[in-house]
């Protein structure tokens, strides 16, 4: 069975019955040889600051409650961040910026993520990525994104009763998400909505569901150091997501 073969783990994603089961499956995956080699090499070589730490060196599952109304879609774990700590956006500068914004608007209980046991919890929010392994130069290939897509597809389905807003960090995640939504039968406009910071698109599903997708520049050091993405800009996106989720909850 695919679920028993780490090299075919994505094929078993559709059979998972809970977020916890999906997260467990993700963490066993060895479907992409290049990514497996890179994540394990990073764990052997290690950054000097972490030379005494044992790296996670496996695919990094999503993080957050299984009934979240807000889903945040990034790109992929960092070699010395999530690949080291085993938790999305934890242990690197990108995560520091993201959690600071989430904490500022009340979507996280802490602002300084350092490890899986730091006590931080997300509030009504879940973090995930279209690629769950750290890629060389932070650049997954389109083939790797395609191979990992069943995980994001199943995550969306398992959150179907709760998810109301998806915040997408960057163009790579935007492209990956809309591909998954299209393949999942959602009514995606044509031409497909283009990524932009502040973009807002509401789409519907034949079963009556609706979800709002918000675009946001990625929290990469390049964007935050240059001021392309400021803390205020990031917090504004999450305030919007929070407001939409609360509004949809009231209507329901």
Short mmCIF file of C-alpha atoms in Angstrom, two decimals:
data_model
loop_
_atom_site.label_atom_id
_atom_site.label_comp_id
_atom_site.label_asym_id
_atom_site.label_seq_id
_atom_site.Cartn_x
_atom_site.Cartn_y
_atom_site.Cartn_z
CA UNK A 1 0.00 0.00 0.00
CA UNK A 2 1.14 3.57 -0.74
CA UNK A 3 0.87 4.54 2.91
CA UNK A 4 3.41 1.88 3.82
CA UNK A 5 5.92 3.03 1.18
CA UNK A 6 7.59 6.37 2.01
CA UNK A 7 8.45 6.89 -1.65
CA UNK A 8 4.75 6.73 -2.55
CA UNK A 9 3.36 8.48 0.53
CA UNK A 10 1.60 11.31 -1.37
CA UNK A 11 -0.59 8.72 -3.08
CA UNK A 12 -2.04 7.81 0.31
CA UNK A 13 -2.93 11.38 1.32
CA UNK A 14 -6.51 11.06 0.11
CA UNK A 15 -7.09 8.15 2.47
CA UNK A 16 -6.22 10.04 5.64
CA UNK A 17 -9.18 10.72 7.89
CA UNK A 18 -7.82 13.49 10.11
CA UNK A 19 -5.29 16.30 10.16
CA UNK A 20 -3.22 14.34 12.68
CA UNK A 21 -3.14 11.33 10.37
CA UNK A 22 -2.18 13.52 7.42
CA UNK A 23 0.61 15.19 9.40
CA UNK A 24 1.98 11.80 10.36
CA UNK A 25 1.95 10.66 6.72
CA UNK A 26 3.70 13.84 5.57
CA UNK A 27 6.51 13.36 8.08
CA UNK A 28 7.38 9.93 6.62
CA UNK A 29 7.55 10.97 2.96
CA UNK A 30 10.56 10.22 0.75
CA UNK A 31 8.94 10.83 -2.63
CA UNK A 32 11.41 13.43 -3.94
CA UNK A 33 15.00 12.12 -4.09
CA UNK A 34 16.59 15.57 -4.51
CA UNK A 35 14.78 16.98 -1.50
CA UNK A 36 15.48 13.93 0.65
CA UNK A 37 19.19 14.25 -0.13
CA UNK A 38 19.24 17.99 0.56
CA UNK A 39 17.35 17.94 3.84
CA UNK A 40 19.56 15.14 5.16
CA UNK A 41 22.75 16.82 3.93
CA UNK A 42 21.76 20.01 5.77
CA UNK A 43 21.37 17.95 8.93
CA UNK A 44 24.84 16.46 8.53
CA UNK A 45 26.70 19.64 7.64
CA UNK A 46 24.73 21.96 9.96
CA UNK A 47 25.09 25.69 10.38
CA UNK A 48 27.79 26.51 12.94
CA UNK A 49 25.29 28.07 15.34
CA UNK A 50 23.38 24.78 15.50
CA UNK A 51 26.26 22.29 15.40
CA UNK A 52 25.22 20.73 18.73
CA UNK A 53 21.57 20.30 17.74
CA UNK A 54 19.92 17.24 16.24
CA UNK A 55 18.04 18.25 13.11
CA UNK A 56 14.52 17.03 12.31
CA UNK A 57 15.66 16.41 8.69
CA UNK A 58 12.27 15.12 7.55
CA UNK A 59 9.27 16.64 5.80
CA UNK A 60 7.69 19.29 8.02
CA UNK A 61 3.93 18.84 8.54
CA UNK A 62 1.46 21.67 8.99
CA UNK A 63 1.10 23.38 12.35
CA UNK A 64 -2.09 24.59 13.98
CA UNK A 65 -5.55 23.41 15.04
CA UNK A 66 -7.52 20.98 12.90
CA UNK A 67 -10.54 23.30 12.85
CA UNK A 68 -8.73 26.50 11.84
CA UNK A 69 -10.67 29.14 9.95
CA UNK A 70 -7.49 30.74 8.57
CA UNK A 71 -4.96 28.73 6.57
CA UNK A 72 -1.56 30.27 5.81
CA UNK A 73 0.24 28.80 2.79
CA UNK A 74 3.97 29.46 2.50
CA UNK A 75 6.60 27.99 0.19
CA UNK A 76 8.72 25.29 1.87
CA UNK A 77 10.71 24.80 5.10
CA UNK A 78 14.14 26.41 5.43
CA UNK A 79 17.15 24.09 5.67
CA UNK A 80 18.18 25.48 9.06
CA UNK A 81 14.70 26.53 10.16
CA UNK A 82 11.80 24.09 9.90
CA UNK A 83 14.12 21.36 8.67
CA UNK A 84 16.02 21.75 11.94
CA UNK A 85 13.18 22.30 14.40
CA UNK A 86 10.46 20.18 12.80
CA UNK A 87 7.84 22.94 12.86
CA UNK A 88 6.68 25.32 10.16
CA UNK A 89 8.27 28.79 10.26
CA UNK A 90 10.20 28.02 13.43
CA UNK A 91 13.87 28.73 14.01
CA UNK A 92 14.60 31.24 11.25
CA UNK A 93 14.12 34.95 10.49
CA UNK A 94 11.12 34.39 8.26
CA UNK A 95 9.35 32.65 11.10
CA UNK A 96 10.26 35.40 13.54
CA UNK A 97 8.60 37.98 11.29
CA UNK A 98 5.53 35.82 10.66
CA UNK A 99 4.90 34.90 14.29
CA UNK A 100 5.43 38.48 15.44
CA UNK A 101 2.62 39.57 13.11
CA UNK A 102 0.35 36.67 14.09
CA UNK A 103 0.91 37.46 17.76
CA UNK A 104 0.29 41.17 17.21
CA UNK A 105 -3.20 40.51 15.82
CA UNK A 106 -4.11 37.75 18.29
CA UNK A 107 -3.56 34.69 16.08
CA UNK A 108 -0.60 33.25 18.03
CA UNK A 109 0.13 33.01 21.74
CA UNK A 110 3.79 33.95 21.31
CA UNK A 111 5.98 36.03 19.01
CA UNK A 112 9.35 34.26 19.17
CA UNK A 113 9.23 30.71 17.76
CA UNK A 114 12.38 28.74 18.55
CA UNK A 115 11.38 25.08 18.92
CA UNK A 116 8.46 22.67 18.91
CA UNK A 117 8.33 22.80 22.71
CA UNK A 118 8.40 26.60 23.12
CA UNK A 119 4.74 26.57 24.16
CA UNK A 120 3.48 28.74 21.30
CA UNK A 121 0.07 27.85 19.92
CA UNK A 122 -1.79 29.24 16.95
CA UNK A 123 -5.27 30.68 17.44
CA UNK A 124 -7.81 29.65 14.80
CA UNK A 125 -4.92 29.54 12.31
CA UNK A 126 -2.91 26.81 10.64
CA UNK A 127 0.39 27.04 8.78
CA UNK A 128 1.22 24.82 5.83
CA UNK A 129 3.18 24.77 2.57
CA UNK A 130 2.86 23.36 -0.95
CA UNK A 131 6.26 21.66 -0.49
CA UNK A 132 7.04 20.06 2.86
CA UNK A 133 10.80 19.46 2.49
CA UNK A 134 13.56 22.06 2.49
CA UNK A 135 14.71 22.62 -1.11
CA UNK A 136 18.16 23.74 -2.32
CA UNK A 137 18.28 27.56 -2.59
CA UNK A 138 14.65 27.62 -1.38
CA UNK A 139 13.57 26.72 -4.91
CA UNK A 140 11.45 23.58 -5.34
CA UNK A 141 10.94 22.39 -8.88
CA UNK A 142 7.51 22.30 -10.48
CA UNK A 143 7.75 18.50 -10.45
CA UNK A 144 8.40 18.50 -6.68
CA UNK A 145 5.48 20.84 -6.13
CA UNK A 146 3.25 18.53 -8.20
CA UNK A 147 4.40 15.46 -6.28
CA UNK A 148 3.64 17.14 -2.94
CA UNK A 149 0.28 18.58 -4.05
CA UNK A 150 -1.91 15.73 -2.71
CA UNK A 151 -1.01 16.79 0.83
CA UNK A 152 -2.26 20.36 0.36
CA UNK A 153 -5.33 19.08 -1.46
CA UNK A 154 -6.21 16.73 1.38
CA UNK A 155 -5.47 19.36 4.01
CA UNK A 156 -8.00 21.66 2.38
CA UNK A 157 -10.59 18.89 2.32
CA UNK A 158 -10.02 17.99 5.96
CA UNK A 159 -10.49 21.67 6.84
CA UNK A 160 -13.56 22.04 4.62
CA UNK A 161 -15.97 22.58 7.52
CA UNK A 162 -13.90 25.33 9.12
CA UNK A 163 -11.59 27.09 6.64
CA UNK A 164 -12.89 30.48 5.51
CA UNK A 165 -9.72 32.36 4.53
CA UNK A 166 -6.42 31.36 2.95
CA UNK A 167 -3.46 33.74 3.23
CA UNK A 168 -0.84 32.92 0.58
CA UNK A 169 2.73 34.07 1.15
CA UNK A 170 4.31 34.64 -2.25
CA UNK A 171 3.74 33.79 -5.90
CA UNK A 172 4.95 30.19 -5.65
CA UNK A 173 2.34 29.34 -3.03
CA UNK A 174 -0.31 31.26 -4.97
CA UNK A 175 0.31 29.22 -8.10
CA UNK A 176 0.37 25.96 -6.14
CA UNK A 177 -2.83 26.75 -4.25
CA UNK A 178 -4.87 27.73 -7.30
CA UNK A 179 -3.72 24.61 -9.12
CA UNK A 180 -4.96 22.50 -6.21
CA UNK A 181 -8.23 24.44 -6.00
CA UNK A 182 -8.85 24.04 -9.73
CA UNK A 183 -8.16 20.32 -9.60
CA UNK A 184 -10.42 20.10 -6.54
CA UNK A 185 -13.41 21.38 -8.51
CA UNK A 186 -13.52 24.94 -7.15
CA UNK A 187 -14.88 27.63 -9.47
CA UNK A 188 -11.62 29.46 -10.17
CA UNK A 189 -12.01 32.54 -12.43
CA UNK A 190 -10.47 32.52 -15.90
CA UNK A 191 -7.97 33.90 -16.48
CA UNK A 192 -6.64 32.67 -13.17
CA UNK A 193 -6.21 35.48 -10.60
CA UNK A 194 -2.69 36.88 -10.56
CA UNK A 195 -0.63 37.11 -7.41
CA UNK A 196 -0.16 40.52 -5.82
CA UNK A 197 0.29 41.78 -2.31
CA UNK A 198 -3.19 42.70 -1.13
CA UNK A 199 -4.96 40.60 -3.76
CA UNK A 200 -8.31 39.29 -2.58
CA UNK A 201 -10.34 36.66 -4.40
CA UNK A 202 -13.43 34.82 -3.17
CA UNK A 203 -14.18 31.52 -4.88
CA UNK A 204 -16.93 28.97 -4.49
CA UNK A 205 -17.27 25.21 -4.63
CA UNK A 206 -20.14 23.26 -6.21
CA UNK A 207 -21.12 22.01 -2.75
CA UNK A 208 -21.84 25.59 -1.63
CA UNK A 209 -18.63 26.37 0.19
CA UNK A 210 -16.89 29.70 -0.30
CA UNK A 211 -13.37 30.71 0.63
CA UNK A 212 -11.46 33.98 0.36
CA UNK A 213 -7.85 33.92 -0.80
CA UNK A 214 -5.56 36.79 0.23
CA UNK A 215 -2.17 37.48 -1.35
CA UNK A 216 0.80 38.64 0.71
CA UNK A 217 4.48 39.04 -0.07
CA UNK A 218 6.51 36.19 1.40
CA UNK A 219 8.17 36.80 4.77
CA UNK A 220 11.61 36.07 3.30
CA UNK A 221 14.61 38.05 4.57
CA UNK A 222 14.93 39.61 1.11
CA UNK A 223 11.44 41.10 1.34
CA UNK A 224 11.60 42.13 4.99
CA UNK A 225 15.15 43.54 4.97
CA UNK A 226 14.47 45.68 1.90
CA UNK A 227 11.17 46.97 3.26
CA UNK A 228 9.14 45.45 0.46
CA UNK A 229 7.14 43.79 3.23
CA UNK A 230 6.87 45.69 6.52
CA UNK A 231 5.42 44.44 9.82
CA UNK A 232 2.49 46.82 9.35
CA UNK A 233 1.75 45.42 5.88
CA UNK A 234 1.84 41.86 7.18
CA UNK A 235 -0.32 42.63 10.20
CA UNK A 236 -2.85 44.35 7.94
CA UNK A 237 -3.22 41.19 5.84
CA UNK A 238 -3.86 39.09 8.94
CA UNK A 239 -6.28 41.66 10.35
CA UNK A 240 -8.20 41.38 7.09
CA UNK A 241 -8.15 37.57 7.29
CA UNK A 242 -9.35 37.69 10.88
CA UNK A 243 -12.14 40.12 10.02
CA UNK A 244 -13.36 37.98 7.11
CA UNK A 245 -13.32 34.82 9.23
CA UNK A 246 -15.29 36.53 11.99
CA UNK A 247 -17.78 37.91 9.49
CA UNK A 248 -18.32 34.51 7.88
CA UNK A 249 -18.76 32.95 11.31
CA UNK A 250 -21.47 35.50 12.15
CA UNK A 251 -23.32 34.87 8.90
CA UNK A 252 -23.19 31.11 9.44
#
